[in-house]
Amino acid sequence: KNQVEQSPQSLIILEGKNCTLQCNYTVSPFSNLRWYKQDTGRGPVSLTIMTFSENTKSNGRYTATLDADTKQSSLHITASQLSDSASYICVVNSGYSTLTFGKGTMLLVSP
Amino acid sequence: EAGVAQSPRYKIIEKRQSVAFWCNPISGHATLYWYQQILGQGPKLLIQFQNNGVVDDSQLPKDRFSAERLKGVDSTLKIQPAKLEDSAVYLCASSSLQGTGNTIYFGEGSWLTVV
């Protein structure tokens, strides 16, 4: 069964600090992995998409890594801002747009 | 570029009543998805359309849920009769090509509360 596990479930950090969110998956076959940011009451918005051959991809203060051998991905947020408070969802595509979603990590950035 | 449009944004109904949600995908996007997201969980796929054909509806509770995309553009999702456990956000999403790395764009969601 395809599964995506995210950790931690929730996280509180001080504004300006860095943090790293983890995503482990058991999805086969593997096409790509995406990180989405979902603000409360809003739909998910894509942050990054990574294919099998990509190890690192950055989008501003967000940096995603992918280790296809260990089936792990991380999302690193640098110099956090209050607006980073949201749920971060890891999504793995096994082809033909068959997506497996993680439950998300709820991040709260505190002033 | 306009995003994925959904309506209504919020709906409160009593159990056993019916409700319908509407979605207009990004112009030109052939693939349309309906997801159910229960509070604290990731979205769960209900149905996926490619143009006006159904690609995957394996997790759609067909005894009470139905969806259509008659002209291959906008879509409606109906629940009849609603149960308490249907309380969730119903997300519509679209993408331009199936089975590629193209980004899937989500709408803001329709929040359903069944009382």
PDB file of C-alpha atoms in Angstrom:
ATOM      1  CA  LYS A   1       0.000   0.000   0.000  1.00  0.00           C
ATOM      2  CA  ASN A   2       1.322   3.428  -0.967  1.00  0.00           C
ATOM      3  CA  GLN A   3       1.955   5.589   2.085  1.00  0.00           C
ATOM      4  CA  VAL A   4       3.463   8.975   2.875  1.00  0.00           C
ATOM      5  CA  GLU A   5       4.480   9.670   6.467  1.00  0.00           C
ATOM      6  CA  GLN A   6       5.354  13.152   7.649  1.00  0.00           C
ATOM      7  CA  SER A   7       7.080  14.302  10.795  1.00  0.00           C
ATOM      8  CA  PRO A   8       6.771  16.061  13.068  1.00  0.00           C
ATOM      9  CA  GLN A   9       2.988  16.268  13.203  1.00  0.00           C
ATOM     10  CA  SER A  10       3.261  19.829  14.482  1.00  0.00           C
ATOM     11  CA  LEU A  11       6.035  22.285  15.225  1.00  0.00           C
ATOM     12  CA  ILE A  12       6.384  25.673  16.913  1.00  0.00           C
ATOM     13  CA  ILE A  13       9.444  27.811  16.215  1.00  0.00           C
ATOM     14  CA  LEU A  14      10.443  31.400  16.891  1.00  0.00           C
ATOM     15  CA  GLU A  15      10.405  33.902  14.060  1.00  0.00           C
ATOM     16  CA  GLY A  16      13.760  34.028  12.308  1.00  0.00           C
ATOM     17  CA  LYS A  17      14.722  30.463  13.169  1.00  0.00           C
ATOM     18  CA  ASN A  18      15.201  27.626  10.696  1.00  0.00           C
ATOM     19  CA  CYS A  19      13.326  24.343  10.644  1.00  0.00           C
ATOM     20  CA  THR A  20      13.252  21.078   8.714  1.00  0.00           C
ATOM     21  CA  LEU A  21      10.201  18.983   7.943  1.00  0.00           C
ATOM     22  CA  GLN A  22      10.515  15.307   7.052  1.00  0.00           C
ATOM     23  CA  CYS A  23       8.671  13.085   4.579  1.00  0.00           C
ATOM     24  CA  ASN A  24       9.136   9.326   4.225  1.00  0.00           C
ATOM     25  CA  TYR A  25       7.301   7.459   1.505  1.00  0.00           C
ATOM     26  CA  THR A  26       6.623   3.933   0.374  1.00  0.00           C
ATOM     27  CA  VAL A  27       5.162   4.679  -3.037  1.00  0.00           C
ATOM     28  CA  SER A  28       5.871   2.613  -6.112  1.00  0.00           C
ATOM     29  CA  PRO A  29       6.419   3.364  -8.863  1.00  0.00           C
ATOM     30  CA  PHE A  30       7.795   6.846  -8.191  1.00  0.00           C
ATOM     31  CA  SER A  31       7.247   9.708 -10.611  1.00  0.00           C
ATOM     32  CA  ASN A  32       7.802  12.869  -8.577  1.00  0.00           C
ATOM     33  CA  LEU A  33       7.429  14.388  -5.123  1.00  0.00           C
ATOM     34  CA  ARG A  34       5.820  17.702  -4.327  1.00  0.00           C
ATOM     35  CA  TRP A  35       5.653  19.903  -1.270  1.00  0.00           C
ATOM     36  CA  TYR A  36       2.547  22.015  -0.830  1.00  0.00           C
ATOM     37  CA  LYS A  37       1.844  24.826   1.640  1.00  0.00           C
ATOM     38  CA  GLN A  38      -1.714  25.078   2.908  1.00  0.00           C
ATOM     39  CA  ASP A  39      -2.704  28.180   4.834  1.00  0.00           C
ATOM     40  CA  THR A  40      -5.641  27.796   7.198  1.00  0.00           C
ATOM     41  CA  GLY A  41      -8.873  28.027   5.260  1.00  0.00           C
ATOM     42  CA  ARG A  42      -7.129  28.014   1.875  1.00  0.00           C
ATOM     43  CA  GLY A  43      -6.313  25.446  -0.769  1.00  0.00           C
ATOM     44  CA  PRO A  44      -2.808  23.932  -1.030  1.00  0.00           C
ATOM     45  CA  VAL A  45      -0.241  25.867  -3.041  1.00  0.00           C
ATOM     46  CA  SER A  46       2.716  24.151  -4.700  1.00  0.00           C
ATOM     47  CA  LEU A  47       6.184  24.985  -3.325  1.00  0.00           C
ATOM     48  CA  THR A  48       8.439  22.522  -5.167  1.00  0.00           C
ATOM     49  CA  ILE A  49       8.287  19.474  -7.382  1.00  0.00           C
ATOM     50  CA  MET A  50      11.172  17.008  -7.578  1.00  0.00           C
ATOM     51  CA  THR A  51      11.770  14.128  -9.936  1.00  0.00           C
ATOM     52  CA  PHE A  52      13.838  11.000  -9.369  1.00  0.00           C
ATOM     53  CA  SER A  53      17.074  12.569 -10.592  1.00  0.00           C
ATOM     54  CA  GLU A  54      16.858  15.748  -8.524  1.00  0.00           C
ATOM     55  CA  ASN A  55      18.490  15.924  -5.085  1.00  0.00           C
ATOM     56  CA  THR A  56      17.843  19.534  -4.121  1.00  0.00           C
ATOM     57  CA  LYS A  57      15.501  22.261  -5.262  1.00  0.00           C
ATOM     58  CA  SER A  58      15.044  25.732  -3.808  1.00  0.00           C
ATOM     59  CA  ASN A  59      12.191  28.206  -3.908  1.00  0.00           C
ATOM     60  CA  GLY A  60      13.195  31.333  -2.041  1.00  0.00           C
ATOM     61  CA  ARG A  61      13.598  30.445   1.630  1.00  0.00           C
ATOM     62  CA  TYR A  62      12.292  26.924   1.003  1.00  0.00           C
ATOM     63  CA  THR A  63      14.747  24.144   0.086  1.00  0.00           C
ATOM     64  CA  ALA A  64      13.559  20.623  -0.620  1.00  0.00           C
ATOM     65  CA  THR A  65      15.814  17.578  -0.744  1.00  0.00           C
ATOM     66  CA  LEU A  66      15.119  14.131  -2.097  1.00  0.00           C
ATOM     67  CA  ASP A  67      16.919  10.833  -1.459  1.00  0.00           C
ATOM     68  CA  ALA A  68      15.283   8.360  -3.820  1.00  0.00           C
ATOM     69  CA  ASP A  69      17.343   5.478  -2.429  1.00  0.00           C
ATOM     70  CA  THR A  70      16.051   5.860   1.131  1.00  0.00           C
ATOM     71  CA  LYS A  71      12.710   7.275  -0.065  1.00  0.00           C
ATOM     72  CA  GLN A  72      13.034  10.344   2.090  1.00  0.00           C
ATOM     73  CA  SER A  73      12.479  14.024   1.450  1.00  0.00           C
ATOM     74  CA  SER A  74      12.884  17.092   3.603  1.00  0.00           C
ATOM     75  CA  LEU A  75      11.708  20.670   3.406  1.00  0.00           C
ATOM     76  CA  HIS A  76      14.008  23.217   5.027  1.00  0.00           C
ATOM     77  CA  ILE A  77      12.693  26.670   5.834  1.00  0.00           C
ATOM     78  CA  THR A  78      15.295  29.358   6.417  1.00  0.00           C
ATOM     79  CA  ALA A  79      14.808  32.514   8.479  1.00  0.00           C
ATOM     80  CA  SER A  80      11.172  31.743   9.207  1.00  0.00           C
ATOM     81  CA  GLN A  81       8.503  34.428   9.008  1.00  0.00           C
ATOM     82  CA  LEU A  82       5.104  34.664  10.636  1.00  0.00           C
ATOM     83  CA  SER A  83       3.536  34.062   7.228  1.00  0.00           C
ATOM     84  CA  ASP A  84       5.191  30.635   7.104  1.00  0.00           C
ATOM     85  CA  SER A  85       2.645  29.425   9.670  1.00  0.00           C
ATOM     86  CA  ALA A  86       0.694  26.813   7.729  1.00  0.00           C
ATOM     87  CA  SER A  87       0.351  23.107   7.067  1.00  0.00           C
ATOM     88  CA  TYR A  88       3.041  21.623   4.805  1.00  0.00           C
ATOM     89  CA  ILE A  89       1.934  18.604   2.833  1.00  0.00           C
ATOM     90  CA  CYS A  90       4.203  16.093   1.083  1.00  0.00           C
ATOM     91  CA  VAL A  91       2.654  14.488  -1.996  1.00  0.00           C
ATOM     92  CA  VAL A  92       4.113  11.630  -4.031  1.00  0.00           C
ATOM     93  CA  ASN A  93       3.042  10.970  -7.610  1.00  0.00           C
ATOM     94  CA  SER A  94       3.263   7.350  -8.706  1.00  0.00           C
ATOM     95  CA  GLY A  95       2.487   8.156 -12.313  1.00  0.00           C
ATOM     96  CA  TYR A  96      -0.618   9.075 -14.304  1.00  0.00           C
ATOM     97  CA  SER A  97      -1.250  11.696 -11.620  1.00  0.00           C
ATOM     98  CA  THR A  98      -1.998   9.089  -8.956  1.00  0.00           C
ATOM     99  CA  LEU A  99      -1.132  11.084  -5.859  1.00  0.00           C
ATOM    100  CA  THR A 100      -0.532   9.899  -2.315  1.00  0.00           C
ATOM    101  CA  PHE A 101      -0.805  12.668   0.272  1.00  0.00           C
ATOM    102  CA  GLY A 102       0.820  12.879   3.677  1.00  0.00           C
ATOM    103  CA  LYS A 103      -1.220  14.191   6.601  1.00  0.00           C
ATOM    104  CA  GLY A 104       0.905  17.309   6.738  1.00  0.00           C
ATOM    105  CA  THR A 105       3.047  19.053   9.329  1.00  0.00           C
ATOM    106  CA  MET A 106       1.412  22.006  11.075  1.00  0.00           C
ATOM    107  CA  LEU A 107       3.988  24.766  11.519  1.00  0.00           C
ATOM    108  CA  LEU A 108       3.431  27.724  13.822  1.00  0.00           C
ATOM    109  CA  VAL A 109       5.937  30.562  13.722  1.00  0.00           C
ATOM    110  CA  SER A 110       5.771  32.552  16.931  1.00  0.00           C
ATOM    111  CA  PRO A 111       6.868  36.201  17.256  1.00  0.00           C
TER     112      PRO A 111
ATOM    113  CA  GLU B   1      -4.157  33.644 -15.031  1.00  0.00           C
ATOM    114  CA  ALA B   2      -7.333  32.898 -13.094  1.00  0.00           C
ATOM    115  CA  GLY B   3      -7.112  30.069 -10.587  1.00  0.00           C
ATOM    116  CA  VAL B   4      -9.440  27.184  -9.858  1.00  0.00           C
ATOM    117  CA  ALA B   5     -12.816  28.596  -8.850  1.00  0.00           C
ATOM    118  CA  GLN B   6     -15.096  26.845  -6.377  1.00  0.00           C
ATOM    119  CA  SER B   7     -18.481  27.632  -4.917  1.00  0.00           C
ATOM    120  CA  PRO B   8     -19.988  27.860  -2.455  1.00  0.00           C
ATOM    121  CA  ARG B   9     -17.118  28.495  -0.042  1.00  0.00           C
ATOM    122  CA  TYR B  10     -19.155  27.473   2.990  1.00  0.00           C
ATOM    123  CA  LYS B  11     -22.251  25.354   3.451  1.00  0.00           C
ATOM    124  CA  ILE B  12     -24.077  24.104   6.534  1.00  0.00           C
ATOM    125  CA  ILE B  13     -26.767  21.465   6.050  1.00  0.00           C
ATOM    126  CA  GLU B  14     -28.644  18.985   8.176  1.00  0.00           C
ATOM    127  CA  LYS B  15     -27.954  15.287   7.834  1.00  0.00           C
ATOM    128  CA  ARG B  16     -29.943  13.561   5.115  1.00  0.00           C
ATOM    129  CA  GLN B  17     -30.118  16.793   3.100  1.00  0.00           C
ATOM    130  CA  SER B  18     -28.381  17.181  -0.238  1.00  0.00           C
ATOM    131  CA  VAL B  19     -25.642  19.587  -1.332  1.00  0.00           C
ATOM    132  CA  ALA B  20     -23.853  20.402  -4.580  1.00  0.00           C
ATOM    133  CA  PHE B  21     -20.464  21.977  -5.143  1.00  0.00           C
ATOM    134  CA  TRP B  22     -19.274  23.571  -8.343  1.00  0.00           C
ATOM    135  CA  CYS B  23     -15.767  23.855  -9.753  1.00  0.00           C
ATOM    136  CA  ASN B  24     -14.361  25.731 -12.729  1.00  0.00           C
ATOM    137  CA  PRO B  25     -10.779  24.643 -13.448  1.00  0.00           C
ATOM    138  CA  ILE B  26      -8.000  26.733 -14.923  1.00  0.00           C
ATOM    139  CA  SER B  27      -8.704  27.345 -18.604  1.00  0.00           C
ATOM    140  CA  GLY B  28      -7.255  24.620 -20.793  1.00  0.00           C
ATOM    141  CA  HIS B  29      -6.651  22.135 -17.987  1.00  0.00           C
ATOM    142  CA  ALA B  30      -7.828  18.721 -19.104  1.00  0.00           C
ATOM    143  CA  THR B  31      -7.487  16.959 -15.769  1.00  0.00           C
ATOM    144  CA  LEU B  32      -9.837  17.793 -12.892  1.00  0.00           C
ATOM    145  CA  TYR B  33      -9.836  16.301  -9.409  1.00  0.00           C
ATOM    146  CA  TRP B  34     -12.182  16.359  -6.438  1.00  0.00           C
ATOM    147  CA  TYR B  35     -10.600  15.755  -3.040  1.00  0.00           C
ATOM    148  CA  GLN B  36     -12.114  15.419   0.426  1.00  0.00           C
ATOM    149  CA  GLN B  37     -10.020  16.830   3.267  1.00  0.00           C
ATOM    150  CA  ILE B  38     -11.093  16.090   6.822  1.00  0.00           C
ATOM    151  CA  LEU B  39      -9.684  18.405   9.475  1.00  0.00           C
ATOM    152  CA  GLY B  40      -6.122  17.439  10.400  1.00  0.00           C
ATOM    153  CA  GLN B  41      -5.659  15.070   7.489  1.00  0.00           C
ATOM    154  CA  GLY B  42      -4.287  15.239   3.983  1.00  0.00           C
ATOM    155  CA  PRO B  43      -6.662  15.371   1.012  1.00  0.00           C
ATOM    156  CA  LYS B  44      -8.227  12.115  -0.174  1.00  0.00           C
ATOM    157  CA  LEU B  45      -9.018  11.701  -3.871  1.00  0.00           C
ATOM    158  CA  LEU B  46     -12.710  11.209  -4.586  1.00  0.00           C
ATOM    159  CA  ILE B  47     -12.702  11.340  -8.372  1.00  0.00           C
ATOM    160  CA  GLN B  48     -10.381  12.278 -11.237  1.00  0.00           C
ATOM    161  CA  PHE B  49     -11.561  13.359 -14.687  1.00  0.00           C
ATOM    162  CA  GLN B  50      -9.585  13.546 -17.904  1.00  0.00           C
ATOM    163  CA  ASN B  51     -11.638  15.886 -20.101  1.00  0.00           C
ATOM    164  CA  ASN B  52     -15.177  14.539 -19.545  1.00  0.00           C
ATOM    165  CA  GLY B  53     -14.148  10.952 -18.814  1.00  0.00           C
ATOM    166  CA  VAL B  54     -13.603   9.405 -15.382  1.00  0.00           C
ATOM    167  CA  VAL B  55     -10.042   8.181 -14.757  1.00  0.00           C
ATOM    168  CA  ASP B  56     -10.374   7.115 -11.122  1.00  0.00           C
ATOM    169  CA  ASP B  57     -13.419   7.059  -8.865  1.00  0.00           C
ATOM    170  CA  SER B  58     -12.409   4.097  -6.737  1.00  0.00           C
ATOM    171  CA  GLN B  59     -12.700   6.034  -3.456  1.00  0.00           C
ATOM    172  CA  LEU B  60     -15.950   7.802  -4.269  1.00  0.00           C
ATOM    173  CA  PRO B  61     -18.825   6.579  -2.031  1.00  0.00           C
ATOM    174  CA  LYS B  62     -21.114   6.031  -4.961  1.00  0.00           C
ATOM    175  CA  ASP B  63     -24.188   5.337  -2.851  1.00  0.00           C
ATOM    176  CA  ARG B  64     -24.291   8.999  -1.844  1.00  0.00           C
ATOM    177  CA  PHE B  65     -21.699  10.899  -3.877  1.00  0.00           C
ATOM    178  CA  SER B  66     -21.854  11.707  -7.575  1.00  0.00           C
ATOM    179  CA  ALA B  67     -19.813  13.929  -9.847  1.00  0.00           C
ATOM    180  CA  GLU B  68     -20.011  14.978 -13.432  1.00  0.00           C
ATOM    181  CA  ARG B  69     -18.031  16.992 -15.941  1.00  0.00           C
ATOM    182  CA  LEU B  70     -20.358  16.949 -18.895  1.00  0.00           C
ATOM    183  CA  LYS B  71     -18.598  19.320 -21.283  1.00  0.00           C
ATOM    184  CA  GLY B  72     -15.067  18.633 -20.099  1.00  0.00           C
ATOM    185  CA  VAL B  73     -14.745  22.005 -18.430  1.00  0.00           C
ATOM    186  CA  ASP B  74     -16.547  22.750 -15.144  1.00  0.00           C
ATOM    187  CA  SER B  75     -17.690  20.061 -12.760  1.00  0.00           C
ATOM    188  CA  THR B  76     -20.203  19.474  -9.988  1.00  0.00           C
ATOM    189  CA  LEU B  77     -19.934  17.208  -6.955  1.00  0.00           C
ATOM    190  CA  LYS B  78     -23.165  16.179  -5.243  1.00  0.00           C
ATOM    191  CA  ILE B  79     -23.811  14.519  -1.915  1.00  0.00           C
ATOM    192  CA  GLN B  80     -27.227  13.021  -1.281  1.00  0.00           C
ATOM    193  CA  PRO B  81     -28.102  12.239   1.457  1.00  0.00           C
ATOM    194  CA  ALA B  82     -25.386  13.812   3.584  1.00  0.00           C
ATOM    195  CA  LYS B  83     -24.044  12.163   6.743  1.00  0.00           C
ATOM    196  CA  LEU B  84     -22.302  13.752   9.720  1.00  0.00           C
ATOM    197  CA  GLU B  85     -18.983  12.222   8.642  1.00  0.00           C
ATOM    198  CA  ASP B  86     -19.163  14.103   5.335  1.00  0.00           C
ATOM    199  CA  SER B  87     -18.185  17.287   7.177  1.00  0.00           C
ATOM    200  CA  ALA B  88     -14.958  18.269   5.450  1.00  0.00           C
ATOM    201  CA  VAL B  89     -13.397  20.599   2.939  1.00  0.00           C
ATOM    202  CA  TYR B  90     -14.018  19.599  -0.649  1.00  0.00           C
ATOM    203  CA  LEU B  91     -11.092  20.667  -2.802  1.00  0.00           C
ATOM    204  CA  CYS B  92     -11.188  20.892  -6.553  1.00  0.00           C
ATOM    205  CA  ALA B  93      -7.899  20.831  -8.439  1.00  0.00           C
ATOM    206  CA  SER B  94      -6.785  20.847 -12.051  1.00  0.00           C
ATOM    207  CA  SER B  95      -3.685  20.206 -14.117  1.00  0.00           C
ATOM    208  CA  SER B  96      -2.881  20.592 -17.769  1.00  0.00           C
ATOM    209  CA  LEU B  97      -1.558  17.108 -18.521  1.00  0.00           C
ATOM    210  CA  GLN B  98      -2.028  13.726 -16.896  1.00  0.00           C
ATOM    211  CA  GLY B  99       0.912  11.582 -15.807  1.00  0.00           C
ATOM    212  CA  THR B 100       3.552  14.290 -16.050  1.00  0.00           C
ATOM    213  CA  GLY B 101       5.350  16.571 -13.652  1.00  0.00           C
ATOM    214  CA  ASN B 102       2.887  19.355 -14.255  1.00  0.00           C
ATOM    215  CA  THR B 103       1.759  21.146 -11.153  1.00  0.00           C
ATOM    216  CA  ILE B 104      -1.704  20.476  -9.796  1.00  0.00           C
ATOM    217  CA  TYR B 105      -3.472  23.681  -8.834  1.00  0.00           C
ATOM    218  CA  PHE B 106      -6.027  23.660  -6.042  1.00  0.00           C
ATOM    219  CA  GLY B 107      -9.052  25.846  -5.472  1.00  0.00           C
ATOM    220  CA  GLU B 108      -9.795  27.419  -2.099  1.00  0.00           C
ATOM    221  CA  GLY B 109     -12.175  24.643  -1.182  1.00  0.00           C
ATOM    222  CA  SER B 110     -15.809  24.321  -0.221  1.00  0.00           C
ATOM    223  CA  TRP B 111     -16.261  23.880   3.525  1.00  0.00           C
ATOM    224  CA  LEU B 112     -19.152  21.570   4.410  1.00  0.00           C
ATOM    225  CA  THR B 113     -20.591  21.177   7.885  1.00  0.00           C
ATOM    226  CA  VAL B 114     -23.288  18.554   8.370  1.00  0.00           C
ATOM    227  CA  VAL B 115     -25.287  18.949  11.584  1.00  0.00           C
TER     228      VAL B 115
END
